[in-house]
Coordinates of C-alpha atoms in Angstrom, one line a residue:
M1 CA 20.0 -29.2 -5.8
S2 CA 23.7 -29.7 -5.1
S3 CA 25.3 -28.6 -1.9
E4 CA 27.5 -26.1 -3.9
N5 CA 24.4 -24.5 -5.4
S6 CA 22.6 -24.5 -2.0
S7 CA 25.5 -22.6 -0.3
A8 CA 25.5 -20.1 -3.2
D9 CA 21.8 -19.6 -2.8
D10 CA 22.1 -19.1 1.0
A11 CA 24.7 -16.4 0.4
R12 CA 22.4 -14.6 -1.9
Q13 CA 19.3 -15.2 0.2
V14 CA 17.4 -17.1 -2.6
W15 CA 14.2 -18.7 -1.4
D16 CA 12.7 -21.7 -3.1
V17 CA 9.2 -20.3 -3.1
V18 CA 8.0 -16.8 -2.2
V19 CA 4.2 -16.4 -1.7
V20 CA 2.7 -13.0 -1.9
G21 CA -0.5 -12.7 0.2
A22 CA -1.5 -14.6 3.4
G23 CA -5.2 -15.2 2.8
P24 CA -6.5 -18.8 2.3
A25 CA -4.9 -19.2 -1.2
G26 CA -1.5 -17.9 -0.1
A27 CA -1.4 -19.8 3.2
S28 CA -2.4 -23.0 1.4
A29 CA 0.3 -22.4 -1.2
A30 CA 2.9 -21.7 1.5
Y31 CA 1.8 -24.8 3.5
A32 CA 2.0 -27.1 0.4
A33 CA 5.5 -25.9 -0.5
A34 CA 6.8 -25.9 3.0
V35 CA 5.5 -29.4 3.8
A36 CA 7.5 -30.6 0.8
G37 CA 10.6 -29.4 2.6
R38 CA 11.3 -26.2 0.6
R39 CA 12.4 -22.8 1.9
V40 CA 9.3 -20.7 1.8
L41 CA 8.7 -17.1 2.6
L42 CA 5.1 -15.8 3.0
L43 CA 4.7 -12.0 2.6
E44 CA 1.6 -10.1 3.8
K45 CA 1.0 -6.4 3.6
A46 CA -1.4 -6.2 6.6
D47 CA -0.8 -7.2 10.2
L48 CA -2.5 -10.4 11.1
P49 CA -5.3 -11.2 12.0
R50 CA -7.1 -8.8 9.6
Y51 CA -10.7 -8.4 8.6
K52 CA -11.9 -9.6 5.2
T53 CA -15.3 -8.9 3.6
C54 CA -16.7 -12.4 3.3
G55 CA -19.6 -14.4 4.5
G56 CA -17.3 -17.0 5.9
G57 CA -19.2 -20.1 4.7
I58 CA -17.0 -23.3 4.8
I59 CA -18.5 -25.8 2.4
G60 CA -17.4 -29.4 1.9
P61 CA -14.7 -28.7 -0.8
S62 CA -13.1 -26.1 1.5
R63 CA -13.1 -28.5 4.5
D64 CA -11.6 -31.3 2.4
S65 CA -8.7 -29.0 1.3
L66 CA -7.5 -28.0 4.8
P67 CA -4.2 -29.2 6.2
P68 CA -4.3 -32.4 8.3
G69 CA -5.2 -31.7 11.9
F70 CA -6.8 -28.4 11.1
E71 CA -9.5 -27.6 13.7
L72 CA -12.2 -25.4 12.1
P73 CA -13.1 -22.5 14.3
F74 CA -16.9 -22.7 13.6
R75 CA -19.1 -20.0 15.0
D76 CA -22.2 -21.9 13.9
R77 CA -23.2 -25.1 12.0
V78 CA -25.9 -24.7 9.4
H79 CA -28.7 -27.3 9.2
A80 CA -31.3 -25.1 7.5
V81 CA -31.6 -22.6 4.6
T82 CA -34.4 -20.1 4.3
F83 CA -34.8 -19.0 0.7
S84 CA -36.7 -15.9 -0.4
H85 CA -37.2 -13.9 -3.6
N86 CA -36.6 -10.3 -2.9
G87 CA -38.3 -10.7 0.5
R88 CA -41.2 -12.8 -0.7
F89 CA -42.2 -16.5 -1.3
T90 CA -40.2 -17.5 1.8
R91 CA -39.5 -21.2 2.4
T92 CA -37.0 -23.1 4.6
R93 CA -35.4 -26.4 3.7
R94 CA -33.7 -28.5 6.4
S95 CA -31.0 -31.2 6.5
K96 CA -30.4 -33.8 9.2
Q97 CA -26.6 -33.5 8.6
M98 CA -24.7 -30.2 8.7
L99 CA -24.8 -28.4 5.4
F100 CA -21.8 -26.2 6.0
G101 CA -20.1 -24.3 8.8
L102 CA -19.6 -20.6 9.4
V103 CA -16.3 -18.9 10.5
N104 CA -15.0 -15.5 11.2
R105 CA -12.3 -14.9 8.5
P106 CA -9.7 -13.3 10.8
E107 CA -9.6 -16.4 13.0
F108 CA -9.8 -18.8 10.0
D109 CA -7.1 -17.1 8.0
Q110 CA -4.8 -16.7 11.0
Q111 CA -5.1 -20.4 11.7
L112 CA -4.2 -21.3 8.1
V113 CA -1.1 -19.1 8.4
E114 CA -0.1 -20.8 11.6
H115 CA -0.3 -24.2 9.9
A116 CA 2.0 -23.0 7.1
Q117 CA 4.5 -21.7 9.7
K118 CA 4.4 -25.0 11.6
A119 CA 5.2 -26.7 8.3
G120 CA 8.3 -24.5 8.0
A121 CA 7.2 -21.4 6.1
E122 CA 8.6 -18.0 7.3
L123 CA 6.1 -15.2 7.6
R124 CA 6.7 -11.4 7.1
T125 CA 3.8 -9.0 7.7
G126 CA 3.6 -5.3 7.0
V127 CA 5.4 -5.6 3.7
T128 CA 4.0 -4.3 0.4
V129 CA 5.1 -5.9 -2.9
T130 CA 5.4 -3.3 -5.6
R131 CA 6.3 -5.6 -8.5
V132 CA 8.0 -8.8 -9.7
E133 CA 11.0 -8.8 -12.1
Q134 CA 12.1 -11.8 -14.1
H135 CA 14.7 -10.0 -16.2
G136 CA 17.1 -7.1 -15.6
S137 CA 19.8 -6.1 -13.1
A138 CA 17.8 -7.3 -10.0
V139 CA 17.7 -10.8 -11.3
P140 CA 21.0 -12.7 -11.0
D141 CA 20.2 -15.6 -13.3
R142 CA 17.5 -17.2 -15.4
R143 CA 16.5 -19.5 -12.6
T144 CA 15.5 -16.6 -10.3
A145 CA 12.7 -14.1 -10.0
A146 CA 13.0 -10.9 -8.0
V147 CA 10.1 -9.7 -5.7
V148 CA 10.6 -6.0 -5.1
L149 CA 9.2 -4.5 -1.9
Q150 CA 8.1 -1.0 -1.1
G151 CA 11.2 0.8 0.0
G152 CA 13.4 -0.9 -2.5
E153 CA 14.2 -4.2 -0.8
T154 CA 14.5 -7.2 -3.2
V155 CA 13.6 -10.8 -2.3
L156 CA 14.9 -13.5 -4.6
A157 CA 13.0 -16.7 -5.3
R158 CA 13.2 -19.8 -7.6
A159 CA 9.4 -19.6 -7.9
V160 CA 6.8 -17.0 -6.9
V161 CA 3.1 -17.5 -6.1
G162 CA 0.8 -14.5 -6.4
A163 CA -2.1 -14.8 -3.9
D164 CA -2.5 -11.1 -3.2
G165 CA -6.2 -10.7 -3.8
S166 CA -8.6 -9.5 -6.4
A167 CA -6.6 -6.3 -7.1
S168 CA -3.4 -8.4 -7.5
R169 CA -0.1 -6.8 -8.6
I170 CA 1.2 -10.2 -9.3
G171 CA -1.9 -10.9 -11.4
A172 CA -1.1 -7.7 -13.4
H173 CA 2.4 -9.1 -14.0
V174 CA 1.0 -12.4 -15.2
G175 CA -1.6 -10.6 -17.4
V176 CA -4.7 -11.9 -15.7
K177 CA -7.9 -11.0 -17.6
L178 CA -11.2 -10.6 -15.9
D179 CA -14.6 -11.5 -17.3
Q180 CA -17.0 -10.6 -14.5
V181 CA -16.7 -8.1 -11.7
D182 CA -19.2 -7.9 -8.8
L183 CA -19.6 -5.6 -5.8
G184 CA -20.2 -7.2 -2.4
L185 CA -21.4 -5.1 0.6
E186 CA -21.5 -6.5 4.1
A187 CA -22.4 -5.6 7.6
E188 CA -21.4 -7.4 10.8
I189 CA -24.4 -6.8 13.1
P190 CA -24.2 -7.6 16.9
V191 CA -27.7 -8.7 18.0
P192 CA -29.3 -9.5 21.4
E193 CA -29.4 -13.2 22.5
P194 CA -33.1 -13.8 21.6
V195 CA -32.4 -12.6 18.0
A196 CA -29.2 -14.7 17.8
E197 CA -31.1 -17.7 19.1
D198 CA -33.7 -17.3 16.3
W199 CA -31.0 -17.5 13.7
K200 CA -28.9 -20.3 15.2
G201 CA -28.2 -23.1 12.7
R202 CA -30.1 -21.3 9.9
V203 CA -29.0 -19.0 7.1
L204 CA -31.1 -16.9 4.7
I205 CA -30.5 -16.6 1.0
D206 CA -32.5 -13.9 -0.8
W207 CA -32.6 -13.7 -4.6
G208 CA -32.3 -10.0 -5.2
P209 CA -34.0 -7.3 -7.3
M210 CA -31.1 -6.7 -9.8
P211 CA -30.0 -9.4 -12.3
G212 CA -27.6 -11.8 -10.7
S213 CA -27.9 -10.3 -7.3
Y214 CA -28.6 -12.0 -4.0
G215 CA -28.3 -11.4 -0.2
W216 CA -27.4 -13.5 2.8
V217 CA -27.6 -13.7 6.5
F218 CA -25.0 -15.9 8.2
P219 CA -25.3 -16.2 12.0
K220 CA -22.1 -16.3 14.0
G221 CA -22.9 -16.5 17.7
D222 CA -24.0 -13.0 18.9
T223 CA -23.3 -11.4 15.5
L224 CA -25.1 -11.7 12.1
T225 CA -23.1 -11.3 8.9
V226 CA -25.6 -9.6 6.5
G227 CA -24.5 -8.9 2.9
V228 CA -25.5 -8.5 -0.7
I229 CA -23.7 -8.9 -4.0
S230 CA -24.5 -7.6 -7.5
A231 CA -22.7 -6.7 -10.7
R232 CA -20.3 -3.8 -10.5
G233 CA -21.8 -0.6 -11.9
E234 CA -24.9 -0.8 -9.8
G235 CA -23.3 0.7 -6.6
A236 CA -26.3 2.9 -5.6
A237 CA -28.8 0.1 -6.2
T238 CA -26.7 -2.5 -4.4
K239 CA -26.4 -0.2 -1.4
R240 CA -30.2 0.4 -1.5
Y241 CA -30.7 -3.4 -1.7
L242 CA -28.6 -3.9 1.5
E243 CA -30.4 -1.2 3.4
D244 CA -33.9 -2.6 2.3
F245 CA -32.7 -6.1 3.1
I246 CA -31.6 -5.2 6.6
G247 CA -34.8 -3.2 7.2
R248 CA -37.2 -5.9 6.3
L249 CA -35.2 -8.4 8.4
G250 CA -36.0 -6.2 11.4
L251 CA -32.3 -5.5 12.0
A252 CA -32.2 -1.8 11.1
G253 CA -32.2 -0.8 14.8
F254 CA -28.9 -2.6 15.5
E255 CA -25.6 -0.8 14.9
P256 CA -23.1 -2.7 12.7
S257 CA -19.7 -3.2 14.2
I258 CA -18.2 -3.3 10.7
S259 CA -19.6 -2.2 7.4
S260 CA -17.4 -3.0 4.3
G261 CA -17.4 -3.5 0.6
H262 CA -15.3 -5.7 -1.7
L263 CA -15.0 -6.3 -5.5
T264 CA -14.9 -9.9 -6.6
R265 CA -13.3 -10.6 -10.0
C266 CA -13.8 -13.7 -12.1
R267 CA -11.2 -14.7 -14.8
A268 CA -11.9 -14.9 -18.5
D269 CA -11.6 -18.3 -20.0
D270 CA -8.3 -17.5 -21.8
S271 CA -6.7 -15.7 -18.8
P272 CA -3.2 -16.9 -18.0
L273 CA -2.3 -18.5 -14.7
S274 CA 1.5 -18.1 -15.0
R275 CA 4.3 -16.2 -16.5
G276 CA 7.8 -17.6 -16.4
R277 CA 8.5 -18.6 -12.8
V278 CA 5.4 -16.9 -11.4
L279 CA 2.0 -18.5 -10.7
V280 CA -1.2 -17.0 -9.6
C281 CA -4.0 -18.5 -7.5
G282 CA -7.2 -17.7 -5.6
D283 CA -8.6 -14.2 -6.1
A284 CA -5.4 -13.0 -7.7
A285 CA -6.1 -15.5 -10.6
G286 CA -9.8 -14.6 -10.7
L287 CA -10.8 -18.1 -9.5
L288 CA -14.2 -18.2 -7.9
E289 CA -17.6 -19.7 -8.6
P290 CA -19.3 -17.2 -10.9
W291 CA -22.9 -17.7 -9.8
T292 CA -22.6 -17.7 -6.0
R293 CA -19.2 -15.9 -6.0
E294 CA -18.0 -18.5 -3.5
G295 CA -14.2 -18.1 -3.3
I296 CA -12.8 -19.8 -0.2
S297 CA -12.9 -23.3 -1.6
F298 CA -11.4 -22.0 -4.9
A299 CA -8.6 -20.2 -2.9
L300 CA -7.8 -23.3 -0.8
R301 CA -7.8 -25.7 -3.7
S302 CA -5.9 -23.5 -6.2
G303 CA -3.5 -22.4 -3.5
R304 CA -2.6 -26.0 -2.7
L305 CA -2.0 -26.7 -6.4
A306 CA 0.1 -23.5 -6.8
G307 CA 2.3 -24.5 -3.9
E308 CA 2.8 -28.0 -5.2
W309 CA 3.7 -26.8 -8.7
A310 CA 5.8 -23.9 -7.4
V311 CA 8.1 -26.6 -5.9
R312 CA 8.5 -28.2 -9.3
I313 CA 9.2 -24.8 -10.9
A314 CA 11.7 -24.0 -8.2
E315 CA 13.5 -27.3 -9.2
A316 CA 13.4 -26.4 -13.0
H317 CA 16.9 -25.7 -14.3
D318 CA 15.8 -23.8 -17.5
A319 CA 13.0 -21.8 -18.9
V320 CA 11.6 -24.7 -20.9
D321 CA 11.2 -27.0 -17.9
A322 CA 9.7 -24.1 -15.8
R323 CA 7.2 -23.5 -18.6
R324 CA 6.3 -27.2 -18.7
Q325 CA 5.6 -27.2 -15.0
A326 CA 3.6 -24.0 -15.2
L327 CA 1.5 -25.5 -18.0
N328 CA 0.8 -28.5 -15.9
Y329 CA -0.4 -26.3 -13.1
A330 CA -2.8 -24.5 -15.5
F331 CA -4.1 -27.9 -16.7
A332 CA -4.7 -29.0 -13.1
V333 CA -6.6 -25.9 -12.3
K334 CA -8.7 -25.9 -15.5
A335 CA -9.5 -29.6 -15.3
G336 CA -11.1 -29.2 -11.8
L337 CA -11.9 -25.7 -10.9
G338 CA -12.3 -24.6 -14.5
V339 CA -15.1 -27.1 -15.1
E340 CA -16.9 -25.9 -12.0
M341 CA -16.6 -22.3 -13.2
S342 CA -17.9 -23.2 -16.6
V343 CA -21.1 -24.7 -15.1
G344 CA -21.3 -21.7 -12.7
K345 CA -21.3 -19.3 -15.6
R346 CA -24.2 -21.1 -17.2
L347 CA -26.1 -21.1 -14.0
L348 CA -25.5 -17.4 -13.5
S349 CA -26.7 -16.7 -17.1
V350 CA -30.0 -18.4 -16.3
F351 CA -30.2 -16.9 -12.9
E352 CA -29.8 -13.4 -14.2
R353 CA -32.7 -13.8 -16.5
R354 CA -35.1 -16.0 -14.5
P355 CA -34.3 -16.1 -10.7
G356 CA -37.8 -17.4 -10.1
L357 CA -36.8 -20.7 -11.8
F358 CA -34.0 -21.2 -9.2
H359 CA -36.2 -20.2 -6.3
A360 CA -39.0 -22.6 -7.4
A361 CA -36.5 -25.4 -8.0
L362 CA -34.7 -25.1 -4.6
T363 CA -37.9 -24.7 -2.6
G364 CA -40.2 -27.1 -4.5
F365 CA -38.2 -29.6 -6.4
R366 CA -36.5 -32.2 -4.2
P367 CA -33.7 -33.2 -6.6
A368 CA -32.6 -29.5 -6.9
W369 CA -32.5 -29.3 -3.1
R370 CA -30.5 -32.5 -2.9
A371 CA -28.0 -31.2 -5.4
F372 CA -27.6 -28.0 -3.3
R373 CA -27.2 -30.1 -0.2
D374 CA -24.7 -32.5 -1.7
I375 CA -22.5 -29.6 -3.1
T376 CA -22.4 -27.7 0.2
Q377 CA -21.7 -30.9 2.2
G378 CA -18.9 -31.8 -0.3
S379 CA -20.1 -35.2 -1.6
T380 CA -20.1 -33.7 -5.1
T381 CA -19.2 -30.5 -7.0
L382 CA -21.0 -28.5 -9.7
G383 CA -18.7 -30.0 -12.3
E384 CA -19.1 -33.6 -11.1
L385 CA -22.8 -33.2 -10.8
V386 CA -23.3 -32.2 -14.4
R387 CA -20.6 -34.6 -15.7
S388 CA -21.8 -37.7 -13.9
H389 CA -25.6 -37.2 -13.8
P390 CA -27.3 -37.0 -17.2
V391 CA -30.5 -35.8 -15.5
A392 CA -28.6 -32.7 -14.2
Q393 CA -27.1 -32.1 -17.7
R394 CA -30.5 -32.3 -19.3
A395 CA -32.0 -30.0 -16.6
L396 CA -29.3 -27.4 -17.1
N397 CA -29.8 -27.5 -20.9
A398 CA -33.6 -27.2 -20.4
M399 CA -33.0 -24.2 -18.0
D400 CA -30.8 -22.6 -20.6
R401 CA -33.5 -22.9 -23.3
R402 CA -36.4 -21.9 -21.0
A403 CA -34.5 -18.9 -19.7
A404 CA -33.6 -17.8 -23.2
T405 CA -37.2 -18.2 -24.4
A406 CA -38.7 -16.5 -21.4
S407 CA -36.3 -13.6 -21.6
D408 CA -37.3 -13.0 -25.2
A409 CA -41.0 -13.2 -24.4
A410 CA -41.3 -11.3 -21.0
P411 CA -39.5 -9.1 -18.5
A412 CA -37.3 -10.7 -15.8
D413 CA -39.2 -13.0 -13.5
A414 CA -40.5 -11.3 -10.4
S415 CA -42.1 -14.4 -8.8
G416 CA -42.1 -18.1 -9.3
G417 CA -41.8 -19.6 -5.9
P418 CA -44.2 -21.1 -3.4
S419 CA -45.6 -18.4 -1.2
D420 CA -46.5 -18.6 2.5
G421 CA -46.6 -14.9 3.2
A422 CA -43.8 -15.1 5.7
P423 CA -41.4 -12.1 5.9
G424 CA -37.8 -12.5 4.7
G425 CA -36.4 -13.3 8.1
A426 CA -39.1 -15.7 9.3
P427 CA -38.6 -19.4 9.1
G428 CA -41.4 -19.7 6.5
A429 CA -42.9 -23.0 5.3
E430 CA -41.0 -26.0 6.6
T431 CA -40.1 -29.1 4.6
T432 CA -39.4 -32.7 5.6
P433 CA -35.7 -32.9 6.7
S434 CA -33.5 -34.5 4.0

């Protein structure tokens, strides 16, 4: 950009990149654009730090996407996973190396924002974005987009990144289409030290009673994060599942410090990721793993890509060049995260019909456990696993066929795992560490 254009931009307060939303996706986008030396404004409607309904599991791909020097504020390090199937057939698998870490989202998100600020991004909190305009009187030229705030203030930018969550207004502007919507319910439960000690280093994953549902217990010091997730439209059943889950864990007598709910939204395959000079990432783009609904790694990775490509869009001198850069961003997302989502959708389809297959595999079939371990530790991804391991591809195809055949022949599986009679919260049968 020439000095003449720069001075003109300064006079009109034109930012190179404006990022809407300061969660993991937005903070990552702001960091990536700021570290490239661009003028970046990060807008957030809440005051920080703020609570977010989320288990707070940081798997390998999330860890590998963090800014250099980022110190993860782990509340616990997970070396064991207890699996159960609606409270039965409990078994625990262990790993010598840490599987993943657990964080409190307010701390984690705040730290990401601070890294973006240290890289040069400017933060404004307590501001609500009502819409984005790319044409009309608010837009001075074709190289600029206008972000309109509540109250009428307009912020101008060469590129805009929408990272404003699953109910995104920027996503609506882009035309994001959603293929899967789920309801997650969660309780943060403070527990006495003996209870906290029993859970230290171990999480519970319970395959639930409704198709595609599951529950979790994530320990974080003196608090347990307990939650369940299921398809939207089953609100009463999902609430009942959480209550039953907490009850059979022996936690019903402890008062939650926070009880919350959240909708997760997964994009359709043909959903756009951009419009003009506007990109979307993270939840705003419907980017998450469809089976587990894991979203932090998708937010961090897509946010970084969005920030990098927003820099290129900001430098584009016409609509054709901006469009080319936006298409390159979409290609980068689909080539990596899109492949993982495709595999996740296939896994969810099988899991919805035959959850017992998954439970039996993870608790009794060592290669399945190794795949789970490798994915959480970050040595592979769902996409890489299927692409580079013919055995995994054949296994997935076989599960597709078996689930389809079984669902035609019988009701949804209600068993299928090794049973040791342990209650859902107990350690259950142990396996050799791996």
